[in-house]
mmCIF file of C-alpha atoms and ligand atoms in Angstrom:
data_model
loop_
_atom_site.group_PDB
_atom_site.id
_atom_site.type_symbol
_atom_site.label_atom_id
_atom_site.label_comp_id
_atom_site.label_asym_id
_atom_site.label_seq_id
_atom_site.Cartn_x
_atom_site.Cartn_y
_atom_site.Cartn_z
ATOM 1 C CA MET A 1 20.590 -6.479 -3.230
ATOM 2 C CA ALA A 2 19.515 -6.633 -6.806
ATOM 3 C CA TYR A 3 16.026 -7.653 -7.807
ATOM 4 C CA ARG A 4 14.843 -9.326 -11.042
ATOM 5 C CA ASN A 5 11.149 -7.853 -11.160
ATOM 6 C CA LEU A 6 11.671 -4.794 -8.883
ATOM 7 C CA GLU A 7 13.378 -1.414 -9.177
ATOM 8 C CA ILE A 8 14.467 0.263 -6.043
ATOM 9 C CA ALA A 9 14.915 4.111 -5.936
ATOM 10 C CA HIS A 10 16.059 6.331 -2.758
ATOM 11 C CA ARG A 11 15.562 9.951 -2.475
ATOM 12 C CA GLY A 12 16.311 11.274 1.161
ATOM 13 C CA ALA A 13 13.928 9.226 3.676
ATOM 14 C CA ILE A 14 11.931 8.326 0.832
ATOM 15 C CA ARG A 15 12.099 4.522 -0.812
ATOM 16 C CA THR A 16 10.361 3.613 -3.742
ATOM 17 C CA ILE A 17 9.820 0.097 -4.839
ATOM 18 C CA THR A 18 8.541 -0.291 -8.337
ATOM 19 C CA VAL A 19 7.378 -3.483 -9.738
ATOM 20 C CA HIS A 20 9.054 -3.860 -12.997
ATOM 21 C CA ARG A 21 7.725 -6.504 -15.312
ATOM 22 C CA PRO A 22 6.249 -3.974 -17.839
ATOM 23 C CA ASP A 23 5.937 -6.831 -20.859
ATOM 24 C CA LYS A 24 3.276 -8.713 -18.410
ATOM 25 C CA LEU A 25 1.739 -5.565 -17.042
ATOM 26 C CA ASN A 26 3.526 -6.006 -13.636
ATOM 27 C CA ALA A 27 1.730 -9.075 -12.917
ATOM 28 C CA LEU A 28 2.629 -10.513 -9.379
ATOM 29 C CA ASN A 29 4.082 -13.873 -9.957
ATOM 30 C CA ARG A 30 5.495 -15.693 -7.179
ATOM 31 C CA GLU A 31 8.890 -14.407 -7.532
ATOM 32 C CA THR A 32 7.714 -10.863 -7.472
ATOM 33 C CA LEU A 33 5.584 -11.626 -4.595
ATOM 34 C CA ASN A 34 9.006 -12.929 -2.833
ATOM 35 C CA GLU A 35 10.999 -10.093 -4.218
ATOM 36 C CA LEU A 36 8.103 -7.689 -2.655
ATOM 37 C CA THR A 37 8.122 -9.403 0.573
ATOM 38 C CA LEU A 38 11.723 -9.036 0.773
ATOM 39 C CA ALA A 39 12.075 -5.471 -0.241
ATOM 40 C CA PHE A 40 9.532 -4.404 2.184
ATOM 41 C CA ALA A 41 11.359 -6.176 5.145
ATOM 42 C CA GLN A 42 14.504 -4.247 4.399
ATOM 43 C CA ALA A 43 12.268 -0.844 4.219
ATOM 44 C CA SER A 44 10.897 -1.830 7.675
ATOM 45 C CA GLN A 45 14.450 -2.577 9.261
ATOM 46 C CA ASP A 46 16.113 0.463 7.412
ATOM 47 C CA ASP A 47 15.723 3.285 9.965
ATOM 48 C CA ASP A 48 16.627 5.920 7.110
ATOM 49 C CA VAL A 49 13.659 5.063 5.440
ATOM 50 C CA ARG A 50 10.389 6.858 6.716
ATOM 51 C CA VAL A 51 8.213 6.566 3.931
ATOM 52 C CA VAL A 52 7.797 3.913 1.080
ATOM 53 C CA VAL A 53 6.097 4.797 -2.267
ATOM 54 C CA LEU A 54 4.843 1.698 -4.220
ATOM 55 C CA ALA A 55 4.644 2.167 -8.008
ATOM 56 C CA GLY A 56 4.316 0.070 -11.294
ATOM 57 C CA SER A 57 6.582 0.203 -14.102
ATOM 58 C CA GLY A 58 5.616 1.894 -17.499
ATOM 59 C CA GLU A 59 2.285 3.789 -18.261
ATOM 60 C CA LYS A 60 -0.190 1.182 -18.907
ATOM 61 C CA ALA A 61 -0.442 -0.602 -15.224
ATOM 62 C CA PHE A 62 0.043 -0.426 -11.717
ATOM 63 C CA VAL A 63 -0.293 -4.010 -11.194
ATOM 64 C CA ALA A 64 -2.655 -6.051 -13.561
ATOM 65 C CA GLY A 65 -3.183 -8.707 -11.136
ATOM 66 C CA ALA A 66 -1.707 -12.083 -10.028
ATOM 67 C CA ASP A 67 0.046 -13.936 -12.655
ATOM 68 C CA ILE A 68 -2.781 -15.775 -14.329
ATOM 69 C CA ALA A 69 -0.106 -17.892 -16.654
ATOM 70 C CA GLU A 70 1.441 -19.110 -13.496
ATOM 71 C CA MET A 71 -1.780 -19.846 -11.778
ATOM 72 C CA ASN A 72 -3.297 -21.564 -14.418
ATOM 73 C CA GLY A 73 -1.151 -24.647 -13.497
ATOM 74 C CA TYR A 74 -1.531 -24.450 -9.871
ATOM 75 C CA THR A 75 -2.798 -27.593 -7.543
ATOM 76 C CA PRO A 76 -5.098 -26.420 -4.701
ATOM 77 C CA VAL A 77 -2.173 -26.881 -2.504
ATOM 78 C CA GLN A 78 0.047 -24.338 -4.728
ATOM 79 C CA ALA A 79 -2.866 -22.068 -4.791
ATOM 80 C CA GLN A 80 -3.194 -22.352 -0.956
ATOM 81 C CA ALA A 81 0.478 -21.388 -0.616
ATOM 82 C CA PHE A 82 0.331 -18.669 -2.963
ATOM 83 C CA SER A 83 -2.547 -16.980 -1.618
ATOM 84 C CA ARG A 84 -1.114 -17.085 1.792
ATOM 85 C CA ALA A 85 2.251 -15.763 0.440
ATOM 86 C CA GLY A 86 0.145 -12.621 -1.098
ATOM 87 C CA GLN A 87 -1.849 -12.568 2.109
ATOM 88 C CA ARG A 88 1.441 -12.486 4.127
ATOM 89 C CA LEU A 89 3.075 -9.655 1.995
ATOM 90 C CA MET A 90 -0.049 -7.530 1.967
ATOM 91 C CA THR A 91 -0.311 -7.874 5.577
ATOM 92 C CA SER A 92 3.304 -6.874 6.012
ATOM 93 C CA ILE A 93 2.952 -3.596 3.944
ATOM 94 C CA GLU A 94 -0.308 -2.730 6.258
ATOM 95 C CA ARG A 95 1.746 -3.208 9.525
ATOM 96 C CA LEU A 96 4.849 -1.660 8.206
ATOM 97 C CA GLY A 97 4.868 0.996 10.990
ATOM 98 C CA LYS A 98 6.008 3.643 8.325
ATOM 99 C CA PRO A 99 3.425 5.142 5.853
ATOM 100 C CA VAL A 100 3.442 3.363 2.339
ATOM 101 C CA ILE A 101 1.766 5.367 -0.522
ATOM 102 C CA ALA A 102 0.516 3.851 -3.604
ATOM 103 C CA ARG A 103 1.097 5.499 -6.835
ATOM 104 C CA ILE A 104 -1.364 4.255 -9.191
ATOM 105 C CA GLN A 105 -1.659 4.843 -13.016
ATOM 106 C CA GLY A 106 -3.356 2.557 -15.598
ATOM 107 C CA PHE A 107 -4.764 -0.698 -14.413
ATOM 108 C CA ALA A 108 -4.729 -1.828 -10.669
ATOM 109 C CA LEU A 109 -6.768 -5.331 -10.949
ATOM 110 C CA GLY A 110 -7.145 -8.017 -8.944
ATOM 111 C CA GLY A 111 -3.791 -8.475 -7.216
ATOM 112 C CA GLY A 112 -2.695 -4.947 -8.181
ATOM 113 C CA MET A 113 -6.129 -3.372 -6.444
ATOM 114 C CA GLU A 114 -5.177 -5.810 -3.344
ATOM 115 C CA LEU A 115 -1.577 -4.474 -3.300
ATOM 116 C CA ALA A 116 -2.834 -0.943 -3.480
ATOM 117 C CA MET A 117 -5.391 -1.463 -0.822
ATOM 118 C CA ALA A 118 -2.966 -2.809 1.549
ATOM 119 C CA CYS A 119 -1.016 0.685 1.104
ATOM 120 C CA HIS A 120 -2.031 3.445 3.719
ATOM 121 C CA LEU A 121 -2.517 6.124 1.158
ATOM 122 C CA ARG A 122 -3.664 5.597 -2.625
ATOM 123 C CA VAL A 123 -2.900 8.397 -5.212
ATOM 124 C CA ALA A 124 -4.326 7.471 -8.509
ATOM 125 C CA SER A 125 -4.143 9.249 -11.813
ATOM 126 C CA GLU A 126 -7.410 9.918 -13.394
ATOM 127 C CA LYS A 127 -6.878 7.569 -15.940
ATOM 128 C CA ALA A 128 -6.345 4.601 -13.437
ATOM 129 C CA THR A 129 -8.743 1.515 -13.616
ATOM 130 C CA PHE A 130 -9.582 -0.521 -10.630
ATOM 131 C CA GLY A 131 -11.236 -3.957 -10.450
ATOM 132 C CA GLN A 132 -11.484 -7.360 -8.781
ATOM 133 C CA PRO A 133 -11.985 -9.235 -12.049
ATOM 134 C CA GLU A 134 -11.063 -12.705 -10.351
ATOM 135 C CA ILE A 135 -14.814 -14.050 -10.846
ATOM 136 C CA ASN A 136 -14.348 -13.877 -14.574
ATOM 137 C CA LEU A 137 -11.647 -16.392 -14.141
ATOM 138 C CA GLY A 138 -13.790 -18.692 -12.027
ATOM 139 C CA LEU A 139 -11.770 -17.422 -9.083
ATOM 140 C CA ILE A 140 -12.308 -15.379 -5.939
ATOM 141 C CA PRO A 141 -9.881 -12.782 -4.757
ATOM 142 C CA GLY A 142 -6.959 -14.600 -2.843
ATOM 143 C CA PHE A 143 -4.634 -11.848 -1.425
ATOM 144 C CA GLY A 144 -7.104 -10.081 1.085
ATOM 145 C CA GLY A 145 -9.610 -8.362 -1.554
ATOM 146 C CA THR A 146 -12.495 -9.534 -0.186
ATOM 147 C CA GLN A 147 -11.621 -8.442 3.336
ATOM 148 C CA ARG A 148 -9.925 -5.148 2.712
ATOM 149 C CA LEU A 149 -12.517 -3.788 0.096
ATOM 150 C CA LEU A 150 -15.003 -4.577 2.697
ATOM 151 C CA ARG A 151 -13.419 -2.638 5.278
ATOM 152 C CA LEU A 152 -12.403 0.000 3.102
ATOM 153 C CA ALA A 153 -15.744 0.800 1.006
ATOM 154 C CA GLY A 154 -18.264 -1.701 2.972
ATOM 155 C CA ARG A 155 -20.417 -4.759 2.199
ATOM 156 C CA GLY A 156 -22.325 -3.429 -0.757
ATOM 157 C CA ALA A 157 -19.286 -1.963 -2.731
ATOM 158 C CA ALA A 158 -17.370 -5.378 -2.119
ATOM 159 C CA LEU A 159 -20.063 -7.408 -3.085
ATOM 160 C CA GLU A 160 -20.810 -5.339 -6.227
ATOM 161 C CA LEU A 161 -17.351 -5.262 -7.467
ATOM 162 C CA CYS A 162 -16.292 -8.799 -6.483
ATOM 163 C CA LEU A 163 -19.378 -10.310 -8.163
ATOM 164 C CA THR A 164 -19.554 -8.454 -11.072
ATOM 165 C CA GLY A 165 -15.703 -8.261 -11.611
ATOM 166 C CA ALA A 166 -16.319 -5.242 -13.255
ATOM 167 C CA ASN A 167 -13.635 -2.099 -14.047
ATOM 168 C CA ILE A 168 -14.416 1.130 -12.326
ATOM 169 C CA SER A 169 -12.722 4.317 -13.074
ATOM 170 C CA ALA A 170 -10.398 6.337 -10.471
ATOM 171 C CA ARG A 171 -13.328 8.908 -9.953
ATOM 172 C CA ARG A 172 -15.556 6.085 -8.866
ATOM 173 C CA ALA A 173 -12.921 4.523 -6.608
ATOM 174 C CA TYR A 174 -12.481 7.569 -4.920
ATOM 175 C CA GLU A 175 -16.096 8.061 -4.410
ATOM 176 C CA LEU A 176 -16.425 4.511 -2.687
ATOM 177 C CA GLY A 177 -13.302 5.662 -0.525
ATOM 178 C CA ILE A 178 -10.799 3.237 -2.075
ATOM 179 C CA VAL A 179 -8.411 5.679 -3.251
ATOM 180 C CA THR A 180 -7.278 8.825 -1.011
ATOM 181 C CA ARG A 181 -6.666 11.170 -3.808
ATOM 182 C CA VAL A 182 -7.255 11.460 -7.803
ATOM 183 C CA VAL A 183 -5.085 13.650 -9.841
ATOM 184 C CA ALA A 184 -4.287 14.459 -13.470
ATOM 185 C CA PRO A 185 -1.837 11.937 -14.981
ATOM 186 C CA GLU A 186 0.504 14.775 -15.605
ATOM 187 C CA SER A 187 0.571 15.753 -11.694
ATOM 188 C CA LEU A 188 0.966 11.947 -10.405
ATOM 189 C CA ASP A 189 4.643 12.426 -9.814
ATOM 190 C CA ASP A 190 4.511 15.655 -8.330
ATOM 191 C CA VAL A 191 1.725 14.773 -5.817
ATOM 192 C CA VAL A 192 3.082 11.494 -4.687
ATOM 193 C CA SER A 193 6.497 13.439 -4.143
ATOM 194 C CA ALA A 194 5.086 16.170 -2.122
ATOM 195 C CA LEU A 195 3.159 13.703 -0.046
ATOM 196 C CA ALA A 196 5.950 11.525 0.577
ATOM 197 C CA ASP A 197 8.087 14.727 1.420
ATOM 198 C CA GLN A 198 5.541 15.926 3.805
ATOM 199 C CA LEU A 199 5.230 12.556 5.606
ATOM 200 C CA ALA A 200 9.069 12.033 5.523
ATOM 201 C CA ALA A 201 9.399 15.297 7.457
ATOM 202 C CA ALA A 202 6.874 14.155 10.033
ATOM 203 C CA ALA A 203 7.486 12.725 13.351
ATOM 204 C CA PRO A 204 8.082 8.815 12.491
ATOM 205 C CA LEU A 205 7.228 7.636 15.923
ATOM 206 C CA ALA A 206 3.823 9.546 15.917
ATOM 207 C CA ALA A 207 3.058 8.245 12.509
ATOM 208 C CA ALA A 208 3.706 4.799 13.620
ATOM 209 C CA GLY A 209 1.195 5.377 16.536
ATOM 210 C CA ILE A 210 -1.039 6.788 14.176
ATOM 211 C CA LEU A 211 -1.179 3.744 11.735
ATOM 212 C CA ASP A 212 -1.217 1.348 14.779
ATOM 213 C CA ALA A 213 -4.195 3.214 16.367
ATOM 214 C CA VAL A 214 -6.245 3.432 13.108
ATOM 215 C CA LEU A 215 -5.274 0.016 11.824
ATOM 216 C CA GLN A 216 -6.012 -1.864 15.152
ATOM 217 C CA GLY A 217 -9.049 0.369 15.838
ATOM 218 C CA GLY A 218 -10.567 -0.763 12.553
ATOM 219 C CA GLU A 219 -10.679 -4.579 14.002
ATOM 220 C CA THR A 220 -11.981 -3.938 17.545
ATOM 221 C CA SER A 221 -14.485 -2.308 19.673
ATOM 222 C CA ILE A 222 -14.676 1.350 20.349
ATOM 223 C CA ASP A 223 -13.531 1.003 23.699
ATOM 224 C CA GLN A 224 -10.343 -1.196 23.010
ATOM 225 C CA GLY A 225 -9.710 1.391 20.182
ATOM 226 C CA LEU A 226 -9.951 4.234 22.481
ATOM 227 C CA GLU A 227 -7.440 2.435 24.839
ATOM 228 C CA PHE A 228 -5.054 1.988 22.037
ATOM 229 C CA GLU A 229 -5.222 5.703 21.098
ATOM 230 C CA THR A 230 -4.592 6.479 24.876
ATOM 231 C CA GLN A 231 -1.538 3.918 25.185
ATOM 232 C CA GLY A 232 -0.159 5.592 22.036
ATOM 233 C CA PHE A 233 -1.051 9.108 23.185
ATOM 234 C CA ALA A 234 0.910 8.622 26.494
ATOM 235 C CA LEU A 235 3.689 6.776 24.487
ATOM 236 C CA ALA A 236 4.388 9.891 22.448
ATOM 237 C CA PHE A 237 5.273 11.904 25.706
ATOM 238 C CA SER A 238 8.359 9.473 26.080
ATOM 239 C CA THR A 239 9.805 10.908 22.859
ATOM 240 C CA ASP A 240 12.374 13.770 21.860
ATOM 241 C CA ASP A 241 10.351 14.185 18.963
ATOM 242 C CA MET A 242 7.056 15.176 21.104
ATOM 243 C CA ARG A 243 9.409 17.674 23.114
ATOM 244 C CA GLU A 244 10.706 18.865 19.860
ATOM 245 C CA GLY A 245 7.474 19.405 18.365
ATOM 246 C CA THR A 246 5.785 21.137 21.313
ATOM 247 C CA THR A 247 8.888 23.239 22.073
ATOM 248 C CA ALA A 248 9.243 24.421 18.129
ATOM 249 C CA PHE A 249 5.442 25.437 18.498
ATOM 250 C CA LEU A 250 6.097 27.798 21.405
ATOM 251 C CA GLU A 251 9.558 29.180 19.920
ATOM 252 C CA LYS A 252 7.658 29.689 16.706
ATOM 253 C CA ARG A 253 10.093 27.732 14.565
ATOM 254 C CA LYS A 254 9.888 24.480 12.474
ATOM 255 C CA ALA A 255 10.272 21.315 14.118
ATOM 256 C CA VAL A 256 12.835 18.826 13.054
ATOM 257 C CA PHE A 257 12.040 15.246 13.917
ATOM 258 C CA GLN A 258 14.766 12.380 14.728
ATOM 259 C CA GLY A 259 12.633 9.522 15.303
ATOM 260 C CA ARG A 260 13.464 9.405 18.669
HETATM 261 N N1 COA B 1 -1.298 -12.184 -15.504
HETATM 262 C C1 COA B 1 -0.407 -12.689 -16.257
HETATM 263 N N2 COA B 1 -0.261 -11.749 -17.404
HETATM 264 C C2 COA B 1 -0.915 -10.826 -17.704
HETATM 265 C C3 COA B 1 -1.873 -10.536 -16.851
HETATM 266 C C4 COA B 1 -2.094 -11.259 -15.384
HETATM 267 N N3 COA B 1 -2.878 -10.932 -14.640
HETATM 268 N N4 COA B 1 -2.197 -8.925 -17.008
HETATM 269 C C5 COA B 1 -1.612 -9.021 -18.189
HETATM 270 N N5 COA B 1 -0.931 -9.910 -18.622
HETATM 271 C C6 COA B 1 0.025 -10.016 -19.923
HETATM 272 C C7 COA B 1 -0.826 -10.392 -21.124
HETATM 273 O O1 COA B 1 -1.006 -11.671 -20.901
HETATM 274 C C8 COA B 1 0.085 -10.076 -22.120
HETATM 275 O O2 COA B 1 1.331 -10.970 -22.332
HETATM 276 P P1 COA B 1 1.731 -11.254 -23.559
HETATM 277 O O3 COA B 1 2.124 -10.173 -24.304
HETATM 278 O O4 COA B 1 3.028 -12.407 -23.365
HETATM 279 O O5 COA B 1 0.617 -12.042 -24.185
HETATM 280 C C9 COA B 1 0.741 -8.532 -21.600
HETATM 281 O O6 COA B 1 0.484 -8.751 -20.195
HETATM 282 C C10 COA B 1 -0.022 -7.372 -22.003
HETATM 283 O O7 COA B 1 -1.255 -7.698 -21.732
HETATM 284 P P2 COA B 1 -2.588 -7.611 -22.845
HETATM 285 O O8 COA B 1 -3.671 -8.347 -22.233
HETATM 286 O O9 COA B 1 -1.984 -7.835 -24.256
HETATM 287 O O10 COA B 1 -2.872 -6.059 -22.753
HETATM 288 P P3 COA B 1 -4.350 -5.443 -23.169
HETATM 289 O O11 COA B 1 -3.966 -3.794 -23.008
HETATM 290 O O12 COA B 1 -4.848 -5.950 -24.393
HETATM 291 O O13 COA B 1 -5.261 -5.656 -21.752
HETATM 292 C C11 COA B 1 -5.726 -5.949 -19.598
HETATM 293 C C12 COA B 1 -4.771 -5.320 -20.443
HETATM 294 C C13 COA B 1 -5.484 -5.548 -18.098
HETATM 295 C C14 COA B 1 -7.186 -5.701 -19.708
HETATM 296 C C15 COA B 1 -5.628 -7.408 -19.679
HETATM 297 O O14 COA B 1 -4.324 -7.874 -19.756
HETATM 298 C C16 COA B 1 -6.199 -8.248 -18.698
HETATM 299 O O15 COA B 1 -7.340 -8.399 -18.760
HETATM 300 N N6 COA B 1 -5.066 -8.757 -17.475
HETATM 301 C C17 COA B 1 -5.751 -9.612 -16.680
HETATM 302 C C18 COA B 1 -6.519 -8.867 -15.712
HETATM 303 C C19 COA B 1 -7.070 -9.642 -14.585
HETATM 304 O O16 COA B 1 -7.896 -10.375 -14.743
HETATM 305 N N7 COA B 1 -6.416 -9.758 -13.421
HETATM 306 C C20 COA B 1 -6.726 -10.460 -12.176
HETATM 307 C C21 COA B 1 -5.723 -11.817 -12.209
HETATM 308 S S1 COA B 1 -6.213 -12.802 -10.569
#
């Protein structure tokens, strides 16, 4: 399937989805949101895909936000639909059931930061810049930013970033727990590739169980979270991969996981 605003690449079990509107710093207009929604649905359904890397085209930006030119003409009803479409996309990424790595260079602002926060792991170049500048436009974040930033970095950081609209460096984002790794710009692709390779070789059903337990656990009581974990742990014992992983350890060889 050909996309107007995305580039899709495959390497083994790794699918890379790149937002490609470089002349608009990869800003998310409605068409791009729709295409991303479709591309992630395809990645979810394709059993050959074990890991997704999400990137932005060019050096300057991961994604510089929702498309301000498009939003400028929206009615409240259109804005509501746009927010819901963005939130649905972010939730579908978070609940993909396969690890999603954001590869972040340049600007990750507004909807770009929200998109990155919906991914499971965020690897940023030292030169990346993060921020929720919506307040500077008389807006509030609308693609889940107030909620995911709150959960990732806590109330203080969420309020400070959203209320000031200030940009922060990748290092500061790392200190706040917003990104999981910060690397030199020239190492970004190698680090993301190595991480994607590592996750692609991991047991996919175990990865899905971990994603499920951590994501659901973040939204519930410790007792319910522990129960999710027990159910996921027990379910793993129904998989060929669990037999393979434990047997390979005992036989002192490398496990080969099939996702069964
Ligand atoms: N929506 C729509 N277009 C955007 C955009 C956005 N979020 N961010 C950048 N662009 C467009 C610019 O309008 C410009 O288009 P043009 O060449 O047709 O005029 C192009 O991308 C390049 O951006 P420009 O502003 O010229 O680059 P810069 O290096 O001077 O500044 C930024 C880069 C990121 C600081 C600046 O583009 C910016 O502040 N963008 C908006 C960030 C934002 O508020 N995001 C949250 C939106 S809710």
